[in-house]
CSV table of C-alpha atoms and ligand atoms in Angstrom, one decimal:
chain,number,residue,atom,x,y,z
J,19,MET,CA,16.3,19.0,11.5
J,20,SER,CA,14.9,15.5,10.9
J,21,THR,CA,16.3,13.5,13.7
J,22,PHE,CA,13.8,10.8,14.6
J,23,ILE,CA,15.2,10.0,17.9
J,24,GLY,CA,12.9,8.3,20.4
J,25,MET,CA,9.8,8.1,18.4
J,26,ARG,CA,7.4,5.3,19.1
J,27,SER,CA,6.1,4.8,15.6
J,28,GLU,CA,9.4,4.8,13.8
J,29,VAL,CA,8.7,1.6,12.0
J,30,SER,CA,5.4,2.7,10.7
J,31,LEU,CA,6.8,6.1,9.7
J,32,VAL,CA,9.5,4.7,7.6
J,33,GLN,CA,7.1,2.3,6.0
J,34,TRP,CA,4.6,5.1,5.3
J,35,MET,CA,7.1,7.3,3.7
J,36,SER,CA,8.7,4.6,1.5
J,37,ASP,CA,5.3,3.5,0.3
J,38,GLY,CA,4.4,6.8,-1.1
J,39,ALA,CA,0.7,6.8,-1.7
J,40,SER,CA,0.1,3.4,-0.2
J,41,ASP,CA,-1.9,3.4,3.1
J,42,HIS,CA,-1.1,-0.2,3.9
J,43,PRO,CA,2.0,-0.8,6.0
J,44,GLY,CA,3.3,-4.4,6.0
J,45,PRO,CA,2.4,-7.0,8.6
J,46,ASP,CA,5.6,-6.3,10.6
J,47,ALA,CA,4.6,-2.7,10.9
J,48,VAL,CA,1.1,-3.6,12.0
J,49,ARG,CA,2.5,-6.0,14.6
J,50,GLY,CA,4.6,-3.1,15.8
J,51,PHE,CA,1.5,-0.9,16.2
J,52,VAL,CA,-0.2,-3.7,18.1
J,53,VAL,CA,2.7,-4.1,20.5
J,54,ALA,CA,2.9,-0.4,21.1
J,55,ALA,CA,-0.8,-0.1,21.5
J,56,LYS,CA,-0.8,-2.9,24.1
J,57,ALA,CA,1.8,-1.0,26.0
J,58,GLY,CA,-0.6,2.0,26.1
J,59,ASP,CA,0.5,3.9,23.0
J,60,VAL,CA,-2.7,5.5,21.9
J,61,ALA,CA,-1.2,7.0,18.7
J,62,ALA,CA,-0.3,3.4,17.7
J,63,PHE,CA,-3.8,2.4,18.3
J,64,GLY,CA,-4.9,5.3,16.2
J,65,TYR,CA,-2.9,3.8,13.3
J,66,ILE,CA,-4.6,0.5,13.8
J,67,VAL,CA,-8.0,2.2,13.5
J,68,GLU,CA,-6.8,4.2,10.5
J,69,LEU,CA,-5.6,1.0,8.7
J,70,HIS,CA,-8.7,-1.1,9.4
J,71,GLU,CA,-11.6,1.3,9.6
J,72,SER,CA,-12.3,1.0,5.8
J,73,ARG,CA,-12.8,-2.7,5.9
J,74,VAL,CA,-14.7,-2.6,9.2
J,75,PHE,CA,-17.0,0.1,7.8
J,76,ARG,CA,-17.5,-1.8,4.5
J,77,THR,CA,-18.4,-5.0,6.3
J,78,ALA,CA,-20.7,-3.3,8.8
J,79,ARG,CA,-22.3,-1.1,6.1
J,80,ALA,CA,-23.2,-4.2,4.1
J,81,ILE,CA,-24.6,-6.2,7.0
J,82,LEU,CA,-26.5,-3.3,8.6
J,83,GLY,CA,-27.5,-1.4,5.5
J,84,SER,CA,-27.0,2.2,6.6
J,85,ASP,CA,-24.1,4.6,7.0
J,86,SER,CA,-25.1,5.7,10.4
J,87,ASP,CA,-25.4,2.2,11.8
J,88,ALA,CA,-22.1,1.3,10.2
J,89,GLU,CA,-20.5,4.3,11.8
J,90,ASP,CA,-21.8,3.3,15.2
J,91,ALA,CA,-20.5,-0.2,14.5
J,92,VAL,CA,-17.1,0.9,13.6
J,93,GLN,CA,-16.8,3.0,16.8
J,94,GLU,CA,-17.9,0.1,18.9
J,95,VAL,CA,-15.6,-2.4,17.1
J,96,PHE,CA,-12.5,-0.3,17.9
J,97,VAL,CA,-13.6,0.5,21.4
J,98,ARG,CA,-14.0,-3.2,22.0
J,99,ALA,CA,-10.8,-4.0,20.2
J,100,TYR,CA,-8.9,-1.6,22.5
J,101,ARG,CA,-10.5,-3.0,25.6
J,102,TYR,CA,-9.5,-6.6,24.7
J,103,LEU,CA,-6.2,-5.8,23.0
J,104,ALA,CA,-4.3,-7.2,25.9
J,105,ARG,CA,-5.7,-10.6,25.1
J,106,PHE,CA,-4.8,-10.4,21.5
J,107,ASP,CA,-1.7,-12.4,20.4
J,108,GLU,CA,0.2,-10.1,18.2
J,109,SER,CA,1.9,-13.0,16.4
J,110,ARG,CA,-1.4,-13.6,14.7
J,111,GLU,CA,-3.0,-11.4,12.0
J,112,LEU,CA,-5.2,-8.6,13.3
J,113,ALA,CA,-7.8,-8.6,10.5
J,114,PRO,CA,-9.5,-11.9,11.3
J,115,TRP,CA,-9.8,-10.8,15.0
J,116,LEU,CA,-11.3,-7.5,13.9
J,117,TYR,CA,-13.7,-9.3,11.6
J,118,ARG,CA,-14.8,-11.4,14.5
J,119,ILE,CA,-15.4,-8.3,16.7
J,120,THR,CA,-17.2,-6.7,13.7
J,121,ALA,CA,-19.5,-9.6,13.4
J,122,ASN,CA,-20.4,-9.6,17.1
J,123,VAL,CA,-21.0,-5.9,17.1
J,124,CYS,CA,-23.2,-6.1,14.0
J,125,ARG,CA,-25.1,-8.9,15.5
J,126,ASP,CA,-25.9,-6.8,18.6
J,127,LEU,CA,-26.8,-3.8,16.5
J,128,ALA,CA,-28.9,-5.8,14.0
J,129,LYS,CA,-31.0,-7.1,16.8
J,130,ASN,CA,-32.1,-3.6,17.7
J,131,ARG,CA,-32.4,-2.4,14.2
J,132,ARG,CA,-34.5,-5.2,12.9
J,133,ARG,CA,-36.8,-5.0,15.8
J,134,HIS,CA,-37.7,-1.5,14.5
J,135,HIS,CA,-37.5,-1.9,10.7
J,136,GLY,CA,-38.0,-5.6,10.1
J,137,VAL,CA,-38.8,-6.0,6.4
J,138,SER,CA,-37.6,-9.3,4.9
J,139,ILE,CA,-35.9,-9.5,1.5
J,140,GLU,CA,-39.0,-11.3,0.2
J,141,SER,CA,-41.3,-8.4,0.9
J,142,LEU,CA,-38.9,-5.7,-0.1
J,143,HIS,CA,-40.7,-3.1,-2.2
J,144,LEU,CA,-39.4,-2.5,-5.7
J,145,ALA,CA,-39.9,0.8,-7.3
J,146,SER,CA,-41.4,0.7,-10.7
J,147,SER,CA,-38.2,1.9,-12.4
J,148,GLN,CA,-36.5,-1.1,-11.1
J,149,SER,CA,-37.5,-3.6,-13.7
J,150,GLY,CA,-36.0,-5.4,-16.7
J,151,PRO,CA,-32.9,-7.5,-16.9
J,152,PHE,CA,-30.8,-7.0,-13.8
J,153,GLU,CA,-27.6,-6.5,-15.8
J,154,SER,CA,-29.3,-3.8,-17.9
J,155,LEU,CA,-29.9,-1.6,-14.8
J,156,ALA,CA,-27.5,1.2,-14.2
J,157,ARG,CA,-24.6,0.1,-12.1
J,158,GLN,CA,-25.5,2.4,-9.3
J,159,GLU,CA,-29.0,1.1,-9.2
J,160,GLN,CA,-27.8,-2.5,-9.1
J,161,ARG,CA,-25.6,-1.7,-6.2
J,162,GLU,CA,-28.4,0.1,-4.3
J,163,LEU,CA,-30.8,-2.8,-4.8
J,164,ILE,CA,-28.3,-5.4,-3.7
J,165,ARG,CA,-27.2,-3.4,-0.7
J,166,GLU,CA,-30.8,-3.1,0.4
J,167,ALA,CA,-31.3,-6.8,-0.1
J,168,ILE,CA,-28.2,-7.9,1.8
J,169,ALA,CA,-29.2,-5.8,4.7
J,170,ARG,CA,-32.7,-7.5,4.8
J,171,LEU,CA,-31.2,-11.0,5.0
J,172,PRO,CA,-31.3,-12.7,8.4
J,173,TYR,CA,-28.3,-11.5,10.3
J,174,LYS,CA,-26.2,-14.7,10.0
J,175,GLU,CA,-26.8,-15.0,6.3
J,176,GLY,CA,-26.1,-11.4,5.7
J,177,ALA,CA,-22.8,-11.6,7.7
J,178,ALA,CA,-21.7,-14.8,6.0
J,179,ILE,CA,-22.3,-13.6,2.4
J,180,THR,CA,-20.7,-10.2,3.2
J,181,LEU,CA,-17.6,-11.8,4.6
J,182,ARG,CA,-17.4,-14.4,1.8
J,183,ASP,CA,-18.5,-12.6,-1.4
J,184,LEU,CA,-17.8,-9.0,-0.5
J,185,GLU,CA,-14.7,-9.2,1.7
J,186,GLY,CA,-13.4,-12.3,-0.1
J,187,LEU,CA,-12.7,-14.4,3.0
J,188,THR,CA,-12.4,-18.2,2.7
J,189,THR,CA,-15.3,-20.2,4.3
J,190,ARG,CA,-12.9,-21.2,7.1
J,191,GLU,CA,-12.1,-17.5,7.8
J,192,VAL,CA,-15.8,-16.7,7.7
J,193,ALA,CA,-16.5,-19.5,10.1
J,194,LYS,CA,-13.9,-18.2,12.5
J,195,ALA,CA,-15.3,-14.7,12.3
J,196,LEU,CA,-18.8,-15.9,13.0
J,197,GLY,CA,-17.8,-18.4,15.6
J,198,THR,CA,-19.3,-21.3,13.8
J,199,THR,CA,-18.4,-24.3,11.6
J,200,GLU,CA,-17.6,-24.2,7.9
J,201,ALA,CA,-20.6,-26.4,7.2
J,202,THR,CA,-22.9,-23.9,8.8
J,203,VAL,CA,-21.3,-21.1,6.8
J,204,ARG,CA,-21.8,-23.0,3.5
J,205,SER,CA,-25.4,-23.5,4.4
J,206,GLN,CA,-25.8,-19.7,5.2
J,207,ILE,CA,-24.1,-18.5,2.1
J,208,SER,CA,-26.0,-20.9,0.0
J,209,SER,CA,-29.3,-19.7,1.5
J,210,ALA,CA,-28.3,-16.1,1.1
J,211,ARG,CA,-27.3,-16.5,-2.6
J,212,ALA,CA,-30.6,-18.4,-3.3
J,213,LYS,CA,-32.6,-15.5,-1.8
J,214,LEU,CA,-30.6,-12.9,-3.6
J,215,ARG,CA,-31.0,-14.8,-6.9
J,216,LYS,CA,-34.8,-14.9,-6.4
J,217,TYR,CA,-34.8,-11.2,-5.6
J,218,ILE,CA,-32.9,-10.4,-8.8
J,219,LEU,CA,-35.3,-12.7,-10.8
J,220,ARG,CA,-38.2,-10.8,-9.1
J,221,ILE,CA,-36.8,-7.5,-10.4
J,222,GLU,CA,-36.4,-9.0,-13.8
J,223,ARG,CA,-39.9,-10.4,-13.9
J,224,ARG,CA,-41.6,-7.1,-13.3
J,225,THR,CA,-41.6,-6.3,-17.0
J,226,SER,CA,-43.0,-9.6,-18.2
D,23,MET,CA,-29.7,-38.4,-13.6
D,24,SER,CA,-31.5,-35.8,-11.4
D,25,CYS,CA,-30.4,-32.1,-11.2
D,26,PRO,CA,-28.5,-30.9,-8.1
D,27,ARG,CA,-30.5,-28.7,-5.7
D,28,ASP,CA,-30.2,-24.9,-6.0
D,29,SER,CA,-28.3,-24.8,-2.7
D,30,GLU,CA,-25.7,-27.1,-4.2
D,31,LEU,CA,-25.5,-25.0,-7.4
D,32,ALA,CA,-25.2,-21.8,-5.3
D,33,LEU,CA,-22.1,-23.3,-3.6
D,34,TYR,CA,-20.7,-24.7,-6.9
D,35,ALA,CA,-20.8,-21.1,-8.3
D,36,GLY,CA,-18.9,-19.8,-5.3
D,37,GLY,CA,-16.2,-22.6,-5.5
D,38,GLU,CA,-17.2,-24.0,-2.2
D,39,LEU,CA,-18.0,-27.5,-3.5
D,40,LYS,CA,-15.0,-29.8,-3.2
D,41,GLY,CA,-14.0,-33.3,-4.3
D,42,ARG,CA,-16.4,-35.7,-5.8
D,43,ARG,CA,-19.4,-33.3,-5.4
D,44,ARG,CA,-17.6,-30.7,-7.4
D,45,THR,CA,-16.5,-33.1,-10.1
D,46,TRP,CA,-20.0,-34.5,-10.4
D,47,THR,CA,-21.6,-31.0,-10.6
D,48,ASP,CA,-19.0,-30.0,-13.1
D,49,GLY,CA,-20.0,-32.8,-15.4
D,50,HIS,CA,-23.7,-32.2,-14.9
D,51,VAL,CA,-23.6,-28.5,-15.5
D,52,ARG,CA,-21.8,-29.1,-18.8
D,53,GLU,CA,-24.6,-31.3,-20.0
D,54,CYS,CA,-27.7,-29.6,-18.4
D,55,GLN,CA,-28.7,-26.2,-19.8
D,56,PRO,CA,-31.1,-25.2,-17.0
D,57,CYS,CA,-28.5,-25.9,-14.3
D,58,ALA,CA,-25.9,-24.0,-16.4
D,59,LYS,CA,-28.3,-21.1,-16.5
D,60,LYS,CA,-28.8,-21.2,-12.7
D,61,VAL,CA,-25.1,-21.3,-12.1
D,62,GLY,CA,-24.8,-18.2,-14.4
D,63,GLU,CA,-27.4,-16.5,-12.2
D,64,PHE,CA,-25.5,-17.3,-9.0
D,65,HIS,CA,-22.4,-15.8,-10.6
D,66,VAL,CA,-24.4,-12.6,-11.2
D,67,VAL,CA,-25.4,-12.7,-7.5
D,68,ARG,CA,-21.8,-13.1,-6.4
D,69,SER,CA,-20.5,-10.3,-8.6
D,70,ALA,CA,-23.4,-8.0,-7.6
D,71,VAL,CA,-22.5,-8.6,-3.9
D,72,ALA,CA,-18.9,-8.0,-4.5
D,73,SER,CA,-19.5,-4.7,-6.3
D,74,SER,CA,-22.0,-3.5,-3.8
D,75,ALA,CA,-19.3,-2.4,-1.3
D,76,VAL,CA,-19.7,1.1,0.1
D,77,THR,CA,-16.5,2.9,0.8
D,78,ILE,CA,-16.2,4.9,4.0
D,79,PRO,CA,-17.2,8.5,3.3
D,80,ALA,CA,-14.1,10.7,3.6
D,81,GLY,CA,-15.8,12.9,6.1
D,82,LEU,CA,-16.5,10.0,8.4
D,83,ARG,CA,-13.0,8.8,8.7
D,84,ALA,CA,-11.6,11.4,10.9
D,85,GLY,CA,-14.8,11.7,12.9
D,86,ILE,CA,-14.8,7.9,13.6
D,87,ARG,CA,-11.3,8.0,14.9
D,88,VAL,CA,-11.9,11.0,17.1
D,89,SER,CA,-15.0,9.3,18.6
D,90,VAL,CA,-13.1,6.1,19.2
D,91,LEU,CA,-10.2,7.8,20.8
D,92,ASP,CA,-12.5,9.9,22.9
D,93,ARG,CA,-14.4,6.8,24.1
D,94,ILE,CA,-11.1,5.0,24.9
D,95,ALA,CA,-9.9,7.9,26.9
D,96,LEU,CA,-13.0,7.6,29.1
D,97,ASP,CA,-12.7,3.9,29.3
D,98,ASP,CA,-10.8,2.7,32.4
D,99,GLY,CA,-10.6,-0.9,31.2
D,100,GLY,CA,-8.2,-0.5,28.3
D,101,PRO,CA,-4.4,-0.4,28.1
D,102,ALA,CA,-4.4,3.5,28.1
D,103,SER,CA,-5.3,3.5,31.7
D,104,ARG,CA,-1.8,2.5,32.6
D,105,ASN,CA,-0.4,5.7,31.3
D,106,PRO,CA,-1.9,9.0,32.4
D,107,LEU,CA,0.4,11.0,30.1
D,108,LEU,CA,-1.1,9.2,27.1
D,109,ALA,CA,-4.6,10.0,28.2
D,110,GLY,CA,-3.6,13.7,28.1
D,111,ILE,CA,-2.1,13.3,24.6
D,112,LEU,CA,-5.3,11.5,23.5
D,113,TRP,CA,-7.4,14.5,24.5
D,114,ALA,CA,-5.1,16.6,22.5
D,115,CYS,CA,-5.4,14.3,19.5
D,116,ALA,CA,-9.1,14.4,19.2
D,117,PRO,CA,-9.5,18.1,18.4
D,118,LEU,CA,-6.6,17.8,16.0
D,119,ALA,CA,-8.5,15.4,13.8
D,120,LEU,CA,-11.5,17.6,13.9
D,121,LEU,CA,-9.3,20.2,12.3
D,122,ALA,CA,-11.0,22.8,14.4
D,123,GLY,CA,-9.6,22.7,17.9
D,124,VAL,CA,-6.2,24.1,17.5
D,125,ALA,CA,-6.8,26.7,20.3
D,126,ALA,CA,-8.2,24.0,22.6
D,127,VAL,CA,-5.2,21.8,21.9
D,128,TRP,CA,-2.9,24.6,22.6
D,129,ASP,CA,-4.6,25.3,25.9
D,130,LEU,CA,-4.5,21.7,26.8
D,131,LEU,CA,-0.8,21.4,26.2
D,132,THR,CA,0.3,24.6,27.7
D,133,SER,CA,-1.6,23.6,30.8
D,134,GLU,CA,0.3,20.2,30.9
D,135,PRO,CA,2.1,20.5,34.3
D,136,GLU,CA,5.4,18.6,33.9
D,137,MET,CA,6.6,18.9,30.4
D,138,PRO,CA,10.4,18.1,30.3
D,139,PRO,CA,12.7,20.2,28.2
D,140,LEU,CA,12.2,19.8,24.4
D,141,ARG,CA,14.6,19.1,21.6
D,142,MET,CA,13.9,19.4,17.9
D,143,ALA,CA,12.8,16.6,15.6
D,144,GLY,CA,10.9,16.7,12.4
D,145,ILE,CA,9.4,14.9,9.4
D,146,ALA,CA,9.3,15.4,5.7
D,147,ALA,CA,7.0,13.9,3.2
D,148,GLU,CA,6.9,14.1,-0.6
D,149,VAL,CA,3.6,15.0,-1.9
D,150,PRO,CA,2.0,12.5,-4.3
D,151,GLU,CA,0.3,13.8,-7.5
D,152,GLY,CA,-3.0,15.4,-7.1
D,153,ALA,CA,-2.8,15.4,-3.3
D,154,LEU,CA,-4.6,17.7,-1.0
D,155,LEU,CA,-3.2,18.6,2.3
D,156,LEU,CA,-5.9,18.0,4.9
D,157,SER,CA,-3.9,19.1,7.8
D,158,ARG,CA,-0.5,19.7,9.2
D,159,GLN,CA,-0.6,20.1,12.8
D,160,LEU,CA,1.4,19.9,16.0
D,161,ASN,CA,0.1,19.8,19.5
D,162,THR,CA,3.0,21.4,21.1
D,163,VAL,CA,5.9,23.8,20.3
D,164,PRO,CA,9.2,24.5,21.9
D,165,PRO,CA,8.7,26.9,24.8
D,166,GLU,CA,11.7,28.9,23.6
D,167,SER,CA,9.9,29.9,20.4
D,168,PRO,CA,6.3,30.3,21.3
D,169,GLY,CA,5.2,31.9,18.0
D,170,ARG,CA,5.9,28.7,16.1
D,171,ALA,CA,2.5,27.1,16.5
D,172,ASP,CA,0.8,29.5,14.1
D,173,SER,CA,3.1,28.5,11.3
D,174,LEU,CA,2.8,24.8,12.0
D,175,ASP,CA,-0.9,24.6,11.6
D,176,GLU,CA,-2.4,24.6,8.1
D,177,ALA,CA,-5.5,22.9,6.7
D,178,PHE,CA,-7.2,22.2,3.4
D,179,GLY,CA,-4.4,23.6,1.2
D,180,ALA,CA,-3.7,22.5,-2.4
D,181,LEU,CA,-0.3,21.1,-2.9
D,182,ASP,CA,2.1,20.9,-5.8
D,183,SER,CA,3.1,17.4,-6.8
D,184,GLY,CA,6.6,16.5,-5.4
D,185,GLU,CA,6.5,19.3,-2.9
D,186,LEU,CA,8.2,18.4,0.3
D,187,ILE,CA,6.2,19.2,3.4
D,188,PHE,CA,8.0,19.7,6.6
D,189,VAL,CA,6.7,19.5,10.1
D,190,GLU,CA,9.1,20.3,12.8
D,191,ALA,CA,8.3,19.2,16.3
D,192,GLY,CA,9.7,19.9,19.7
D,193,GLU,CA,10.9,16.5,20.8
D,194,GLY,CA,9.9,15.3,24.2
D,195,PRO,CA,7.2,13.4,26.0
D,196,GLY,CA,3.8,14.4,24.8
D,197,VAL,CA,4.6,15.6,21.3
D,198,LEU,CA,2.2,14.5,18.7
D,199,ALA,CA,2.7,15.7,15.1
D,200,GLN,CA,0.2,14.9,12.4
D,201,LEU,CA,0.2,15.2,8.7
D,202,ARG,CA,-2.8,14.2,6.6
D,203,ILE,CA,-2.8,14.1,2.9
D,204,GLN,CA,-5.6,13.0,0.6
D,205,THR,CA,-5.1,11.8,-2.9
D,206,ALA,CA,-7.7,10.4,-5.4
D,207,ASP,CA,-7.2,6.9,-4.1
D,208,ALA,CA,-5.5,7.1,-0.8
D,209,SER,CA,-5.6,8.9,2.4
D,210,ILE,CA,-2.1,9.2,4.0
D,211,GLU,CA,-1.7,10.0,7.5
D,212,ILE,CA,1.6,10.5,9.1
D,213,HIS,CA,1.7,11.2,12.8
D,214,TRP,CA,4.0,10.3,15.5
D,215,LEU,CA,4.3,10.4,19.1
D,216,ILE,CA,7.5,11.0,21.0
D,217,ASP,CA,8.2,9.0,24.2
V,10,LIG,ZN1,-29.5,-30.0,-14.3
């Protein structure tokens, strides 16, 4: 009954089943998906999307600041990834390449978005309930405030801090994703952290 | 000895300072209370950023993939263009993920002109604790048992932990089977395509 003869995604299937609840196949399985997708296997590409859409969404959501923009970004990232997949060297890791595409897509979307809703982090309005020591705020409220603030950073700073402090990439990996140097990335994340710190202090000062 | 600039302390807090700059800042921060306070504030910033991540809404996941695959199908520039059969499968896959287009899928597949003879294959998966079956679907059935499709399509059912789910598929070009399970912390998708 269960004869798996001639299936394209055999590697991934075995991986999936042996992992139980895990939704992360190993690097070899991912490489298998890439090879299959390059050969035109759309189901294999579907796996690739499934495996990476969470982190692409998370990154785009942080940089762009809204679910709907992030959704648009995720779609565009994977459409571009598929289009350029033939150029991707499957001996390399897929995630850094996808981060790079994500950064490019977010940059394009951010241009449009900011043209329409350009409010800088410095002039971000704080509701009256958002006051007192930052750490005393409810966790959900902290998160909302920081999300809003990151999305109001200049694109490059927002992208750099998201990749570094939210996604946990090294400065070298961030530099690769953003197509820049490590020195530039350090300057961007330093500037972003300084702005976020001032923003948090501004929240705290509202009571005094 | 003058205090480091804020930009320097911001990097120090993130571990991006190296070598002598790091060693010097280490020493300074131990001695200088205002700088130690700022470093603490940068740590708060970093952890606030780290914990601000938004997870992808469950409802979006399937929708995103469907849209991506739809757009790929329309895109002549990608690898899919080399294989017209796969484009057909792709169109079948999209309504599957929407969990609503079973009839449409069925129409698509039955209208596929040159389907070679099918053999049987299958898949079994053990259900993790607290799992919810999102869908169990096939986009084709063996022509010799045309009633099978009804029994192979289920959606949004509660599952017993440890239950084995079987999906049987006619094996042949163009068969795509899909099993989607949701647990508290993972979404598992098993689907496979037969050459
Ligand atoms: Zn000092």
